[in-house]
Short mmCIF file of C-alpha atoms in Angstrom, two decimals:
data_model
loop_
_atom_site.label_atom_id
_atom_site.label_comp_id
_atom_site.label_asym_id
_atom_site.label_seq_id
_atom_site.Cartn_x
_atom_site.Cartn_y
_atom_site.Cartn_z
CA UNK I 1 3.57 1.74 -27.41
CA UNK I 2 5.13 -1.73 -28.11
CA UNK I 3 8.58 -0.31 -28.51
CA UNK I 4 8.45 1.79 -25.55
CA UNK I 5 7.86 -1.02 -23.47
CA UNK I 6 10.74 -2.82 -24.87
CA UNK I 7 12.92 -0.51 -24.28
CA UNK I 8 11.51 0.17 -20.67
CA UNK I 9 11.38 -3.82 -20.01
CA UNK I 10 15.60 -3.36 -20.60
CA UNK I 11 16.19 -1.85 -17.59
CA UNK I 12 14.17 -3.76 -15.30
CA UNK I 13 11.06 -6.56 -15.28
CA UNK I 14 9.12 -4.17 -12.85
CA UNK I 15 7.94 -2.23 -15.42
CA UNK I 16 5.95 -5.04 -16.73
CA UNK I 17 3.56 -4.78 -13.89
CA UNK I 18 3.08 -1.04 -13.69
CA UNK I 19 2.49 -0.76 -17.43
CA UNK I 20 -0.41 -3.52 -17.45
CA UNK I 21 -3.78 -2.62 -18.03
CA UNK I 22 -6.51 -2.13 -15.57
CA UNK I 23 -9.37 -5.61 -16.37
CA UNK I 24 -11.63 -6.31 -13.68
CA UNK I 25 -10.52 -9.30 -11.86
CA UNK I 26 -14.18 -10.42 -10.99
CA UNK I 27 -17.44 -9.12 -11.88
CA UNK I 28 -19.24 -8.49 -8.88
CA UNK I 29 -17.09 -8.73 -5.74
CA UNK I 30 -18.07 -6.52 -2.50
CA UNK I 31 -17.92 -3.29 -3.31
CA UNK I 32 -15.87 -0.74 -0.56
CA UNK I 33 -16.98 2.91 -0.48
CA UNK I 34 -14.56 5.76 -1.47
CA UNK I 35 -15.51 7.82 2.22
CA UNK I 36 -15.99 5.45 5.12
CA UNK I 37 -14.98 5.06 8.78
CA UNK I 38 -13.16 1.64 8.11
CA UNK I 39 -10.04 3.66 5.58
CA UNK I 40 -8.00 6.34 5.62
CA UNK I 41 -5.93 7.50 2.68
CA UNK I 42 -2.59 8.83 3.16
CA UNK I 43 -0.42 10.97 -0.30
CA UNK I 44 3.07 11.75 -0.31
CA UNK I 45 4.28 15.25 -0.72
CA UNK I 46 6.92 17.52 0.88
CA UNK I 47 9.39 14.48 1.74
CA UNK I 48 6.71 12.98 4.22
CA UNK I 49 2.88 11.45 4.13
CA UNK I 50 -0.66 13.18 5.09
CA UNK I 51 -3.95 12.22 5.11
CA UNK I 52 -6.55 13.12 2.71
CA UNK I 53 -10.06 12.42 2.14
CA UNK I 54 -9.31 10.98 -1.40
CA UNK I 55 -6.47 10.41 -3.84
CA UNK I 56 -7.49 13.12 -6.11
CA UNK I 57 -7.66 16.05 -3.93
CA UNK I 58 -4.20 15.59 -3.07
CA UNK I 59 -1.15 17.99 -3.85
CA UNK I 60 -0.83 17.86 -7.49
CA UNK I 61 2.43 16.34 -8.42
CA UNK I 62 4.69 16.55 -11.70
CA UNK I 63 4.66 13.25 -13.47
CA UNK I 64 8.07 11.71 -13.52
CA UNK I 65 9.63 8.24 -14.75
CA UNK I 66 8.23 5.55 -12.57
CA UNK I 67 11.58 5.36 -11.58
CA UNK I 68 12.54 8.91 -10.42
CA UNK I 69 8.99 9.48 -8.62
CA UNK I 70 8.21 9.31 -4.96
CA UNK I 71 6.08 5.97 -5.29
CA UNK I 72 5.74 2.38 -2.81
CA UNK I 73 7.76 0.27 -4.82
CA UNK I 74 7.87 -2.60 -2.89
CA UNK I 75 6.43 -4.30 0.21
CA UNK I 76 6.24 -7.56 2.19
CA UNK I 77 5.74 -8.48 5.48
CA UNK I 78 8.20 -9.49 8.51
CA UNK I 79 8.27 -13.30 10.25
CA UNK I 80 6.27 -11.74 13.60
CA UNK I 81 3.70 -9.40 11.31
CA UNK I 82 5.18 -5.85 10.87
CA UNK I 83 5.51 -4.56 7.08
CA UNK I 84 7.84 -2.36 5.31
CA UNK I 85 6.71 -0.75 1.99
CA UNK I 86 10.11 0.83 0.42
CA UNK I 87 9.09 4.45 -0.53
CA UNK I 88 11.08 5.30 -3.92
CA UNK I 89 13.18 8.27 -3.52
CA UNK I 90 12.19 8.68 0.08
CA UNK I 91 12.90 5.96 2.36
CA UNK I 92 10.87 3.39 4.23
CA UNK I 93 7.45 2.82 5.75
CA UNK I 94 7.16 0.26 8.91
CA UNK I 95 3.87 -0.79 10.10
CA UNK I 96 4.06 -1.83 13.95
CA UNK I 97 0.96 -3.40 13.62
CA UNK I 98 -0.67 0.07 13.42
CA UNK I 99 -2.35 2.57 10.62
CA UNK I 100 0.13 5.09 11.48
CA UNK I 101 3.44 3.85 10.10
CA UNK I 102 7.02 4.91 11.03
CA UNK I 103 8.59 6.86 8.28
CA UNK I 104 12.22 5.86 8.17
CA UNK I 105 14.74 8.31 5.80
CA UNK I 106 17.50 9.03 4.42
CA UNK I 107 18.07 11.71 2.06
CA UNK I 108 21.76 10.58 1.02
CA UNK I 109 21.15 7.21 0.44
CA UNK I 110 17.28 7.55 -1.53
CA UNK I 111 17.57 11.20 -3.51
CA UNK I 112 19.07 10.21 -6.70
CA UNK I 113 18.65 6.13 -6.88
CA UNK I 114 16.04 4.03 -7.48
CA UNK I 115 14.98 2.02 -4.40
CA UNK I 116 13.53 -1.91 -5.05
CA UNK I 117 13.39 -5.65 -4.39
CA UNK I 118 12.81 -5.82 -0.31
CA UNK I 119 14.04 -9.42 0.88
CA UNK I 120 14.87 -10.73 3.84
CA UNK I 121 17.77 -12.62 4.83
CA UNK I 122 16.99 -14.47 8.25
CA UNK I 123 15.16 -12.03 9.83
CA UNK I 124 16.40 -8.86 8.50
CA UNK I 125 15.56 -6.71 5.59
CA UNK I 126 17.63 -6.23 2.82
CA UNK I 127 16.95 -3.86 -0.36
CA UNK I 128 18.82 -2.52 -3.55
CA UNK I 129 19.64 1.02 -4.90
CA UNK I 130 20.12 1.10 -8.56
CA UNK I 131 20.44 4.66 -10.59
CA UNK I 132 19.06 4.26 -14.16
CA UNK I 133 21.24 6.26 -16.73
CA UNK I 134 18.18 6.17 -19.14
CA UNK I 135 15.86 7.90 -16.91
CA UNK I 136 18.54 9.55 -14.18
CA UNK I 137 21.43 11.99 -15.81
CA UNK I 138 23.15 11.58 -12.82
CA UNK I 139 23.92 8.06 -13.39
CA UNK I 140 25.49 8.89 -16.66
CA UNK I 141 28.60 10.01 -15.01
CA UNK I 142 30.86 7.36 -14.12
CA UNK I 143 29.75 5.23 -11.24
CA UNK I 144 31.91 4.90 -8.20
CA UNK I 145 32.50 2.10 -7.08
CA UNK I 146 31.69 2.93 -3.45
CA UNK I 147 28.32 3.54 -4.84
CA UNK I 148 26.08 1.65 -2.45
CA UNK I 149 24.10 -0.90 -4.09
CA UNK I 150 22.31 -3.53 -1.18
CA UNK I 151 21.15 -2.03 1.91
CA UNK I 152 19.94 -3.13 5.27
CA UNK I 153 17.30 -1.63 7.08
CA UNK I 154 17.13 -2.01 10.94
CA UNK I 155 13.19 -1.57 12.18
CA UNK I 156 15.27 -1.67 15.87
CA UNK I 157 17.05 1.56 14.98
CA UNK I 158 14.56 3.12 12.48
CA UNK I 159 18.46 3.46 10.43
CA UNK I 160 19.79 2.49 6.54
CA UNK I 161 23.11 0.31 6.67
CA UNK I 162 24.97 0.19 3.15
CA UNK I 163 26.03 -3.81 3.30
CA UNK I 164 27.27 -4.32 -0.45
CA UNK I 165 29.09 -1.76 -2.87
CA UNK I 166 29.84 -1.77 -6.48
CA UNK I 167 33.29 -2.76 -5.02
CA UNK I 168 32.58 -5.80 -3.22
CA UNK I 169 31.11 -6.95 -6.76
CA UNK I 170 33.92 -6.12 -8.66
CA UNK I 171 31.73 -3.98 -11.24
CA UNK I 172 33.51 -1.48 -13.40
CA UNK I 173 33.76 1.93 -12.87
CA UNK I 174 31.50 2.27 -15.70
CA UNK I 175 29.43 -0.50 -14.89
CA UNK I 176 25.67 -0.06 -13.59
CA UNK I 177 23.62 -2.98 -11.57
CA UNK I 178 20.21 -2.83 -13.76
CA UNK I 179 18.22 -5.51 -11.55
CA UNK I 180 19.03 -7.60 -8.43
CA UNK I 181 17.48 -11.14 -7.74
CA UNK I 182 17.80 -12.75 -4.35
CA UNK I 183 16.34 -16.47 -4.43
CA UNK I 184 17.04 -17.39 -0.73
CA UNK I 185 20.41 -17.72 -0.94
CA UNK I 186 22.48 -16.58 -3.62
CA UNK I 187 22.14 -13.30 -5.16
CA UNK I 188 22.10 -12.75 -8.69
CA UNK I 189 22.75 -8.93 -10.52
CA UNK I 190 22.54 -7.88 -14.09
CA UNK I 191 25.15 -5.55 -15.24
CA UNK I 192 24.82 -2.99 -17.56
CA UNK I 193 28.08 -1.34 -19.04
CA UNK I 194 29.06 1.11 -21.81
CA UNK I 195 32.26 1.49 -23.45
CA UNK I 196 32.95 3.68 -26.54
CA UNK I 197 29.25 4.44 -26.65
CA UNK I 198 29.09 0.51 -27.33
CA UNK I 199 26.38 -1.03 -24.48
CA UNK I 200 26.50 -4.68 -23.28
CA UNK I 201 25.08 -6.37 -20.00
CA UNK I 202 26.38 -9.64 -18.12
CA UNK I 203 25.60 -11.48 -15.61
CA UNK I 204 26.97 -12.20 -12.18
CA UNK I 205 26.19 -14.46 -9.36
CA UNK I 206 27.32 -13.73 -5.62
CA UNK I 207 27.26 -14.31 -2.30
CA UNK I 208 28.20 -12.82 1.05
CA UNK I 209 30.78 -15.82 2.78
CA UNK I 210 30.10 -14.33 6.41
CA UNK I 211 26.71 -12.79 7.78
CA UNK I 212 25.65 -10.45 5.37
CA UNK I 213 25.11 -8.04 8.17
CA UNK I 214 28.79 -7.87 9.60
CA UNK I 215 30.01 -7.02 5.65
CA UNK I 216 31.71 -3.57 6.47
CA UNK I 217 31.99 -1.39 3.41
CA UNK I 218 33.65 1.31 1.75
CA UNK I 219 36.87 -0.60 2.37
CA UNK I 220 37.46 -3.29 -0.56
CA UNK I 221 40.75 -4.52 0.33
CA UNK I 222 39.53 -5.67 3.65
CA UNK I 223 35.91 -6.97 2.92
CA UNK I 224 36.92 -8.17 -1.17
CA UNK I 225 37.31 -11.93 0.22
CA UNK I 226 34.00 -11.43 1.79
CA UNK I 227 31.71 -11.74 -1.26
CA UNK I 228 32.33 -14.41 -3.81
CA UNK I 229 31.69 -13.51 -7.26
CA UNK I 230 31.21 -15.65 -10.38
CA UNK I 231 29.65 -15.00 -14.22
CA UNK I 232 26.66 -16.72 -15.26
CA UNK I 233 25.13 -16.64 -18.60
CA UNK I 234 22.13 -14.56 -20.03
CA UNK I 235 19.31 -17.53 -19.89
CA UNK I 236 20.43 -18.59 -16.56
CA UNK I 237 19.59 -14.90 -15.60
CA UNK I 238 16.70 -14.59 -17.30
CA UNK I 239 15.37 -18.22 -16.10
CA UNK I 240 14.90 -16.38 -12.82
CA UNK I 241 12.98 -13.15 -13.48
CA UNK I 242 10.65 -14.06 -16.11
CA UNK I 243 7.00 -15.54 -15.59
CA UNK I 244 6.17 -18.50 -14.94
CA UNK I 245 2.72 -20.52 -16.04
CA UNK I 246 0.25 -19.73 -13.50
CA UNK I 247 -0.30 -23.34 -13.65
CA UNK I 248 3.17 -23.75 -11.72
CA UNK I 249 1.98 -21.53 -9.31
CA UNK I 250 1.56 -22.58 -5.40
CA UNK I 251 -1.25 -24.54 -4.49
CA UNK I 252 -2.49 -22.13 -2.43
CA UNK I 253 -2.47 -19.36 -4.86
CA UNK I 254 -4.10 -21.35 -7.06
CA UNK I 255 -6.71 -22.21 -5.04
CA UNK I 256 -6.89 -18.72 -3.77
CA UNK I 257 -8.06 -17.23 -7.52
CA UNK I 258 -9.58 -20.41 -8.69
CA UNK I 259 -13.17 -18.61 -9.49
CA UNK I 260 -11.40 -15.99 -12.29
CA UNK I 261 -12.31 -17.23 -15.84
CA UNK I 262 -9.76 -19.79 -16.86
CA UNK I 263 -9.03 -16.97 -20.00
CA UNK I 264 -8.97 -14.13 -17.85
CA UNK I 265 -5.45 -12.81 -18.31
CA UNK I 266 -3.01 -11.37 -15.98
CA UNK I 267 0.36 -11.11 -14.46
CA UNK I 268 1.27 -11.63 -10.82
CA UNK I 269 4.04 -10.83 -8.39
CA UNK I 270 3.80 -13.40 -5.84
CA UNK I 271 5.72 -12.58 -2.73
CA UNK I 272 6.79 -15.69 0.34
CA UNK I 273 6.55 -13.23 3.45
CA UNK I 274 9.99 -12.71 5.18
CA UNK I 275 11.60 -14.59 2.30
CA UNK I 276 13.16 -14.22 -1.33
CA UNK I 277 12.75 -11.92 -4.29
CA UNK I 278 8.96 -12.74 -5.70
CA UNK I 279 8.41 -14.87 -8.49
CA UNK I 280 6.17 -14.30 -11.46
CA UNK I 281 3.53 -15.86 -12.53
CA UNK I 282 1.09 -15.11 -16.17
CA UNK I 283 -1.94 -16.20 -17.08
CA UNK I 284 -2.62 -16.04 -20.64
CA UNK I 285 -1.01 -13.87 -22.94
CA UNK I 286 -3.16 -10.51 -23.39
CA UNK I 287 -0.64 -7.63 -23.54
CA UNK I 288 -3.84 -5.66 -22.03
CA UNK I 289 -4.36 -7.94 -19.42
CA UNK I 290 -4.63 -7.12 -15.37
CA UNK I 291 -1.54 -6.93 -13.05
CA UNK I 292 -2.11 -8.56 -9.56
CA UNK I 293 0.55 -8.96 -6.10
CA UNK I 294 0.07 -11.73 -3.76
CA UNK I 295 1.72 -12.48 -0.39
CA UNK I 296 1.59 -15.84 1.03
CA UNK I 297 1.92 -16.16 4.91
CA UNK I 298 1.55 -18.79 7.11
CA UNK I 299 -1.69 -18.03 8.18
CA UNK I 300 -3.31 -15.87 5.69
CA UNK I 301 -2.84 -15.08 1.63
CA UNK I 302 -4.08 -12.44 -0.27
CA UNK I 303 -4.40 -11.13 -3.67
CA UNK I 304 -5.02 -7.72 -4.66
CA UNK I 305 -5.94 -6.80 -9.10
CA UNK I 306 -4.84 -3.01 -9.83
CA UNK I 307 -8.46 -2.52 -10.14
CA UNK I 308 -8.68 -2.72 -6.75
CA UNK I 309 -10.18 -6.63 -6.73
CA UNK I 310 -8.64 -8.29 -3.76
CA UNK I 311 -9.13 -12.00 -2.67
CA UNK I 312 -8.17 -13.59 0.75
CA UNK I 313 -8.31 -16.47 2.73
CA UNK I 314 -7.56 -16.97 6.40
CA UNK I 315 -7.23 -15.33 9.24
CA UNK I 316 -5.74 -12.26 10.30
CA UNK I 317 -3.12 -12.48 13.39
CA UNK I 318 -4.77 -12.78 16.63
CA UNK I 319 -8.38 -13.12 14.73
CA UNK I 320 -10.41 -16.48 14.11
CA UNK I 321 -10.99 -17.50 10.71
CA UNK I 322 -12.73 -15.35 8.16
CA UNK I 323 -15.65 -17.05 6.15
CA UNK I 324 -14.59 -20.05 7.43
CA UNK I 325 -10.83 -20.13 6.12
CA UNK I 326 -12.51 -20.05 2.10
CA UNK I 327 -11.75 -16.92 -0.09
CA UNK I 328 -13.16 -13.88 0.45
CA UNK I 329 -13.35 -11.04 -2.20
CA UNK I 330 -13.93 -7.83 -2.20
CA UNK I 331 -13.19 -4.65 -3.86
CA UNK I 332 -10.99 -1.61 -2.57
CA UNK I 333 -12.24 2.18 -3.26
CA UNK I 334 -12.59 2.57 -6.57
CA UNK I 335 -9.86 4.92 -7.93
CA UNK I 336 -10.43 7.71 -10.27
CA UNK I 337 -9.10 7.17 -13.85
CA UNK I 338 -5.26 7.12 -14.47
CA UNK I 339 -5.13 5.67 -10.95
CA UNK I 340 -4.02 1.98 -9.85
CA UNK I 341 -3.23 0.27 -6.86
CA UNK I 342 0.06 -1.47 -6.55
CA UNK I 343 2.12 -3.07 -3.62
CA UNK I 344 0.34 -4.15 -0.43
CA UNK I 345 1.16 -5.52 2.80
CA UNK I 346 -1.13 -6.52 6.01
CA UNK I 347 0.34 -5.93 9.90
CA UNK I 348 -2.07 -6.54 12.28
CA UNK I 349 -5.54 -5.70 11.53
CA UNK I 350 -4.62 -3.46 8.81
CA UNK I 351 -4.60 -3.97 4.85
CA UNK I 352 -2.19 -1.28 3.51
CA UNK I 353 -2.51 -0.77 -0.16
CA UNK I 354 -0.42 1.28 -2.51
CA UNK I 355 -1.90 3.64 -4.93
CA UNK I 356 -0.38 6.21 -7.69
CA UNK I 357 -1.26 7.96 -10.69
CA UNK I 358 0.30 6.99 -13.82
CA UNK I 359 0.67 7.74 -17.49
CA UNK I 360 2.07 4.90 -18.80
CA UNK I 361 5.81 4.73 -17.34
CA UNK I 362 5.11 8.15 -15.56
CA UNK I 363 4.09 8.65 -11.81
CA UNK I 364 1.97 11.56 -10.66
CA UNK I 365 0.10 11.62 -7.35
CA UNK I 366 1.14 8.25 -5.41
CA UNK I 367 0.29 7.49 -1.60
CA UNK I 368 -1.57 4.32 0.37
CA UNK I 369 -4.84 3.04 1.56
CA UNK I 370 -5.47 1.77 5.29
CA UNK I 371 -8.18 -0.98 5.71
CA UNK I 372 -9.31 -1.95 9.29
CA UNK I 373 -10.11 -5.45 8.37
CA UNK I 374 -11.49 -6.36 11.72
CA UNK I 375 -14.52 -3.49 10.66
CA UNK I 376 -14.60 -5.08 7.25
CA UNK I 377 -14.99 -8.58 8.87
CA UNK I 378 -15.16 -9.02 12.86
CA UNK I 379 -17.31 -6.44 13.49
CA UNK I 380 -20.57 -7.41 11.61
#
């Protein structure tokens, strides 16, 4: 088990949180029913979403590499309250504020790369495509430098835009991007390449010298000057994507889980709405510990365990305070064994939570949860 996760944690950090075990978060939270009138869950199958009464009695599915599955592998929330939840292999979710999201595709761009890291630049959404040669035979071939790598969604035009190919960052044709951070203004890429069977990674910093948006490519010779490009080393890399000390963590956040046990461990992906790649924050070292994501928005945050366990404080756009403005927990449906919950964003009214099936680094069944939070809280 320990060396699988090694060599999993090689080709990206995300597979830290998946892989984490499934602790409760706190003891005896409010406890939401798997059937009631304030949820709806939704599966994926047949290159779209239905509903279904309950996770399990949806369409079977083959388990796959976390990366090569049809899973939410990301989410966040937009600077007027929308949410996107990238959809792995598929294409993108937008919530206008609604239970019934906009399901936004493209079968070129998604089929045979691995879809991650949602940021926004300004106002609009940016993402990256990778394709992982240890998981994807595909990607074993040589990569082409045309190969799209950062992508722009427009919610305006429900469309994909490639913005950034392997071109306009100089990698090698046999070069592979393995993980993109973006910390609000400079991207930064690990590069994985092989050469006489011989494998070796370094690192690159870059950054787009006009409007991200107006880079054009497919056409290097024009757009080349467009990007600057310049080598970092390993630790300065690595200095960005691995965990903080939950005691560096925002006040807020703190504040936000202050009643879990001091030696309760877990790690967190803590998300800025609108903003940056998150940053990561453990508590205590138990390789069996929980896994948790948090998004902090201006007026609300909220935590959510893989157990289900979620915490918030605030109030929900267009709604007073809850309890108050002080934390509030609860507990989503509970899940069925081999299940989680994952990403999660809030538009509106509405608490969308992912949720898969997993055996280890393998995805079965995967879909989301809908929670009308004004039922859970304004309508009492």
């Amino acid at each position: 088990m320990k060396l699988s996760k090694i060599i999993l944690q090689i080709f990206s950090i995300c597979i830290i949180f998946t892989a984490c075990g499934k602790k409760t978060a706190l003891e005896e939270p409010m406890q939401m029913q798997q059937k009631s009138s304030d949820h709806k869950w939704f599966y994926f199958a047949n290159d779209s979403f239905a509903e279904v009464d309950l996770p399990q009695h949806s369409a079977i599915q083959s388990l796959k590499p976390w990366t090569e599955s049809v899973r939410i592998c990301d989410g966040n929330v937009t600077l007027d309250g929308k949410a996107i939840m990238l959809v792995n292999h598929l294409g993108a979710l937008y919530f206008d504020k609604t239970d019934n999201p906009i399901l936004i595709q493209d079968y070129q761009l998604f089929s045979d790369s691995t879809a991650g890291n949602l940021v926004f630049e300004g106002e609009i959404p940016y993402f990256t495509l990778v394709k992982n040669s240890f998981f994807n035979k595909s990607a074993n071939q040589v990569q082409n430098q045309n190969q799209s790598h950062i992508i722009r969604l427009s919610t305006a035009q429900k469309m994909f835009f490639p913005v950034v190919t392997y071109g306009e960052l100089n990698i090698e044709q046999a070069g592979e991007v393995t993980n993109t951070f973006f910390d609000g203004s400079d991207w930064f890429s690990s590069v994985k390449s092989t050469k006489n069977n011989k494998v070796s990674f370094h690192y690159i910093k870059w950054k787009s010298l006009v409007d991200l948006a107006s880079v054009q490519p497919f056409s290097r010779n024009s757009d080349s000057a467009s990007i600057k490009v310049s080598e970092i080393s390993e630790s300065s890399y690595r200095n960005l994507v691995t965990p903080e000390d939950f005691d560096k963590a925002p006040v807020r956040l703190k504040t936000l889980l202050k009643s879990i046990p001091k030696d309760f461990s877990f790690l967190l992906t803590c998300h800025d709405f609108g903003g940056s790649s998150p940053r990561y924050f453990d508590n205590g070292t138990d390789e069996d510990g929980s896994a948790a994501s948090a998004i902090i928005k201006d007026n609300w945050i909220c935590t959510i365990f893989n157990d289900g366990t979620t915490y918030f404080a605030g109030s929900l756009d267009g709604y007073p305070l809850i309890n108050n403005g002080r934390t509030v927990a609860f507990r989503l449906p509970k899940l069925p064994q081999r299940y989680s919950y994952q990403s999660f964003v809030i538009s509106g009214k509405y608490l969308v939570v992912a949720w898969e099936e997993s055996d280890f680094y393998k995805t079965g069944r995967s879909g989301f949860l809908t929670v009308d939070m004004e039922k859970l809280f304004y309508s009492k």
